[in-house]
Amino acid sequence: MSCRTWWEKVILDTFHCAGITGVDQKQLQRVCTILYEKFATPEPYRVYPESQDTLLALAQRGIKLGIISNSDDRTEHLIKELGLGSYMDFIIISALEGIEKPSHGIFEKALRLAGTSPQQALHVGDDYQNDYQGPILVGMHALLIDRKANTSSCNSTKDSPLCISNLTQVLDWV
């Protein structure tokens, strides 16, 4: 199934689950097209204010940087359009790889591309299962980013995830 077809299915299922019925199929298809094309542009997305400065600081330290994203074939272009691509040594998109987080394989590919071992790698993300447990199971270090700064459930016991509230805090971990 193509990425576009997958998203159309998600959009149509959302309408169905919301109880929206009696809508003309042509109208639904038009809505799908508008949404798909809109989210292929940088406009609906935002880059957090500290992101570029932090990525630059990490790159200046000689740290290899990459993105592992459970997303579709539009993502790499969006990353570049948002001004983040120039900081990256690699970008791995699950839809193009046929494997997604938290699968070991996607993290192992990132390690190969970075030319490093799991013990020397740090993964940062906002999803506990995909971005924290996944890399930990491969032997990587991981930080969970909680931008609401609600880190009370983090860092409290030896089994709690290690959390940060903004990307700048990564600099304290490398």
Short mmCIF file of C-alpha atoms in Angstrom, two decimals:
data_model
loop_
_atom_site.label_atom_id
_atom_site.label_comp_id
_atom_site.label_asym_id
_atom_site.label_seq_id
_atom_site.Cartn_x
_atom_site.Cartn_y
_atom_site.Cartn_z
CA MET A 1 0.00 0.00 0.00
CA SER A 2 1.40 3.42 -0.91
CA CYS A 3 1.85 6.10 1.74
CA ARG A 4 -0.86 8.20 0.12
CA THR A 5 -3.32 5.28 0.11
CA TRP A 6 -2.49 4.55 3.76
CA TRP A 7 -3.20 8.18 4.75
CA GLU A 8 -6.42 8.24 2.72
CA LYS A 9 -7.55 5.16 4.65
CA VAL A 10 -6.71 6.86 7.97
CA ILE A 11 -8.64 9.98 6.98
CA LEU A 12 -11.67 8.02 5.76
CA ASP A 13 -11.62 5.82 8.88
CA THR A 14 -11.52 8.97 11.02
CA PHE A 15 -14.62 10.34 9.29
CA HIS A 16 -16.35 6.99 9.73
CA CYS A 17 -15.42 6.67 13.43
CA ALA A 18 -16.58 10.24 14.04
CA GLY A 19 -20.00 9.25 12.70
CA ILE A 20 -19.79 11.55 9.70
CA THR A 21 -21.97 9.92 7.08
CA GLY A 22 -23.74 10.88 3.91
CA VAL A 23 -20.75 12.76 2.52
CA ASP A 24 -20.29 12.50 -1.22
CA GLN A 25 -17.34 10.25 -2.18
CA LYS A 26 -15.93 12.97 -4.44
CA GLN A 27 -15.97 15.40 -1.53
CA LEU A 28 -14.26 12.87 0.73
CA GLN A 29 -11.60 12.25 -1.90
CA ARG A 30 -11.07 16.00 -2.23
CA VAL A 31 -10.64 16.32 1.56
CA CYS A 32 -8.09 13.48 1.47
CA THR A 33 -6.17 15.19 -1.31
CA ILE A 34 -6.19 18.58 0.43
CA LEU A 35 -5.00 17.11 3.74
CA TYR A 36 -2.35 14.92 2.15
CA GLU A 37 -0.94 17.79 0.11
CA LYS A 38 -1.11 20.27 3.01
CA PHE A 39 0.93 17.97 5.24
CA ALA A 40 3.51 17.59 2.48
CA THR A 41 4.47 21.23 3.06
CA PRO A 42 6.33 22.73 6.03
CA GLU A 43 3.41 25.04 6.90
CA PRO A 44 1.57 22.78 9.42
CA TYR A 45 4.79 21.97 11.28
CA ARG A 46 6.95 23.94 13.68
CA VAL A 47 10.56 23.60 14.69
CA TYR A 48 11.08 24.14 18.40
CA PRO A 49 13.11 27.31 19.07
CA GLU A 50 16.14 25.53 20.56
CA SER A 51 16.39 22.85 17.88
CA GLN A 52 18.76 24.41 15.37
CA ASP A 53 21.14 25.83 17.98
CA THR A 54 21.28 22.49 19.76
CA LEU A 55 21.83 20.53 16.54
CA LEU A 56 24.58 22.96 15.54
CA ALA A 57 26.27 22.60 18.94
CA LEU A 58 26.14 18.80 18.69
CA ALA A 59 27.50 18.85 15.14
CA GLN A 60 30.31 21.19 16.21
CA ARG A 61 31.28 18.62 18.84
CA GLY A 62 31.73 16.13 16.02
CA ILE A 63 28.71 14.07 17.00
CA LYS A 64 27.04 12.21 14.15
CA LEU A 65 23.37 13.10 13.99
CA GLY A 66 20.50 11.25 12.43
CA ILE A 67 16.75 11.03 12.40
CA ILE A 68 14.79 7.79 12.70
CA SER A 69 11.15 8.50 11.92
CA ASN A 70 8.08 6.29 11.80
CA SER A 71 6.64 8.27 8.95
CA ASP A 72 6.00 8.38 5.24
CA ASP A 73 7.90 9.22 2.09
CA ARG A 74 7.27 12.98 2.42
CA THR A 75 9.28 13.30 5.63
CA GLU A 76 12.84 13.63 4.37
CA HIS A 77 11.82 16.50 2.10
CA LEU A 78 9.99 18.16 5.01
CA ILE A 79 13.03 17.84 7.29
CA LYS A 80 15.11 19.63 4.68
CA GLU A 81 12.43 22.28 4.05
CA LEU A 82 12.25 22.96 7.80
CA GLY A 83 16.00 23.68 7.84
CA LEU A 84 17.05 20.60 9.80
CA GLY A 85 18.46 18.40 7.03
CA SER A 86 21.84 20.13 6.90
CA TYR A 87 22.61 19.00 10.46
CA MET A 88 21.88 15.34 9.73
CA ASP A 89 24.36 12.67 8.68
CA PHE A 90 21.47 10.35 7.86
CA ILE A 91 17.67 10.22 7.83
CA ILE A 92 15.85 6.90 8.15
CA ILE A 93 12.17 6.86 7.19
CA SER A 94 10.21 3.76 8.23
CA ALA A 95 7.94 3.74 5.17
CA LEU A 96 10.99 3.61 2.89
CA GLU A 97 12.80 1.00 4.99
CA GLY A 98 9.85 -1.32 5.52
CA ILE A 99 10.61 -1.45 9.24
CA GLU A 100 9.67 0.89 12.05
CA LYS A 101 10.50 1.74 15.64
CA PRO A 102 10.66 -0.02 18.06
CA SER A 103 12.05 -2.83 15.84
CA HIS A 104 15.70 -3.61 16.44
CA GLY A 105 16.45 -3.43 12.72
CA ILE A 106 15.78 0.27 12.33
CA PHE A 107 18.07 1.15 15.25
CA GLU A 108 20.74 -1.23 13.99
CA LYS A 109 20.62 0.52 10.60
CA ALA A 110 21.12 3.86 12.35
CA LEU A 111 24.11 2.47 14.23
CA ARG A 112 25.63 1.24 10.96
CA LEU A 113 25.09 4.59 9.27
CA ALA A 114 26.58 6.42 12.26
CA GLY A 115 29.49 3.99 12.38
CA THR A 116 29.13 3.50 16.10
CA SER A 117 28.27 0.93 18.73
CA PRO A 118 25.05 0.90 20.76
CA GLN A 119 27.00 1.83 23.90
CA GLN A 120 28.20 5.04 22.22
CA ALA A 121 24.79 6.03 20.83
CA LEU A 122 22.03 8.18 22.31
CA HIS A 123 18.48 8.22 20.95
CA VAL A 124 16.09 11.04 21.87
CA GLY A 125 12.36 10.90 21.24
CA ASP A 126 8.91 11.51 22.66
CA ASP A 127 7.32 8.06 22.60
CA TYR A 128 8.07 5.69 25.48
CA GLN A 129 7.78 2.44 23.53
CA ASN A 130 9.26 3.55 20.21
CA ASP A 131 11.87 6.05 21.35
CA TYR A 132 12.86 4.80 24.79
CA GLN A 133 12.27 1.06 25.08
CA GLY A 134 13.24 0.34 21.46
CA PRO A 135 16.76 1.76 21.63
CA ILE A 136 17.33 0.47 25.18
CA LEU A 137 16.61 -3.09 24.00
CA VAL A 138 19.30 -2.68 21.32
CA GLY A 139 21.79 -1.51 23.98
CA MET A 140 21.64 2.19 23.15
CA HIS A 141 21.22 5.03 25.61
CA ALA A 142 17.89 6.86 25.38
CA LEU A 143 16.26 10.05 26.59
CA LEU A 144 12.54 10.68 26.55
CA ILE A 145 11.62 14.27 25.76
CA ASP A 146 8.55 15.59 27.57
CA ARG A 147 8.02 19.17 26.46
CA LYS A 148 5.29 19.68 29.04
CA ALA A 149 8.14 19.52 31.57
CA ASN A 150 6.18 16.91 33.46
CA THR A 151 9.17 14.79 34.32
CA SER A 152 7.79 13.65 37.68
CA SER A 153 7.37 10.11 36.35
CA CYS A 154 10.89 10.24 34.97
CA ASN A 155 14.29 10.03 36.57
CA SER A 156 12.69 8.94 39.88
CA THR A 157 13.76 5.30 40.12
CA LYS A 158 16.40 3.18 38.47
CA ASP A 159 13.71 1.74 36.17
CA SER A 160 12.18 5.13 35.23
CA PRO A 161 12.96 6.59 31.83
CA LEU A 162 15.50 9.37 31.73
CA CYS A 163 13.65 12.51 30.66
CA ILE A 164 14.43 15.97 29.40
CA SER A 165 12.02 18.85 28.78
CA ASN A 166 13.80 20.46 25.82
CA LEU A 167 16.40 19.51 23.27
CA THR A 168 19.09 21.78 24.73
CA GLN A 169 19.32 19.42 27.71
CA VAL A 170 20.79 16.77 25.39
CA LEU A 171 24.03 18.77 25.57
CA ASP A 172 24.33 17.75 29.23
CA TRP A 173 24.25 14.06 28.25
CA VAL A 174 26.92 13.97 25.55
#
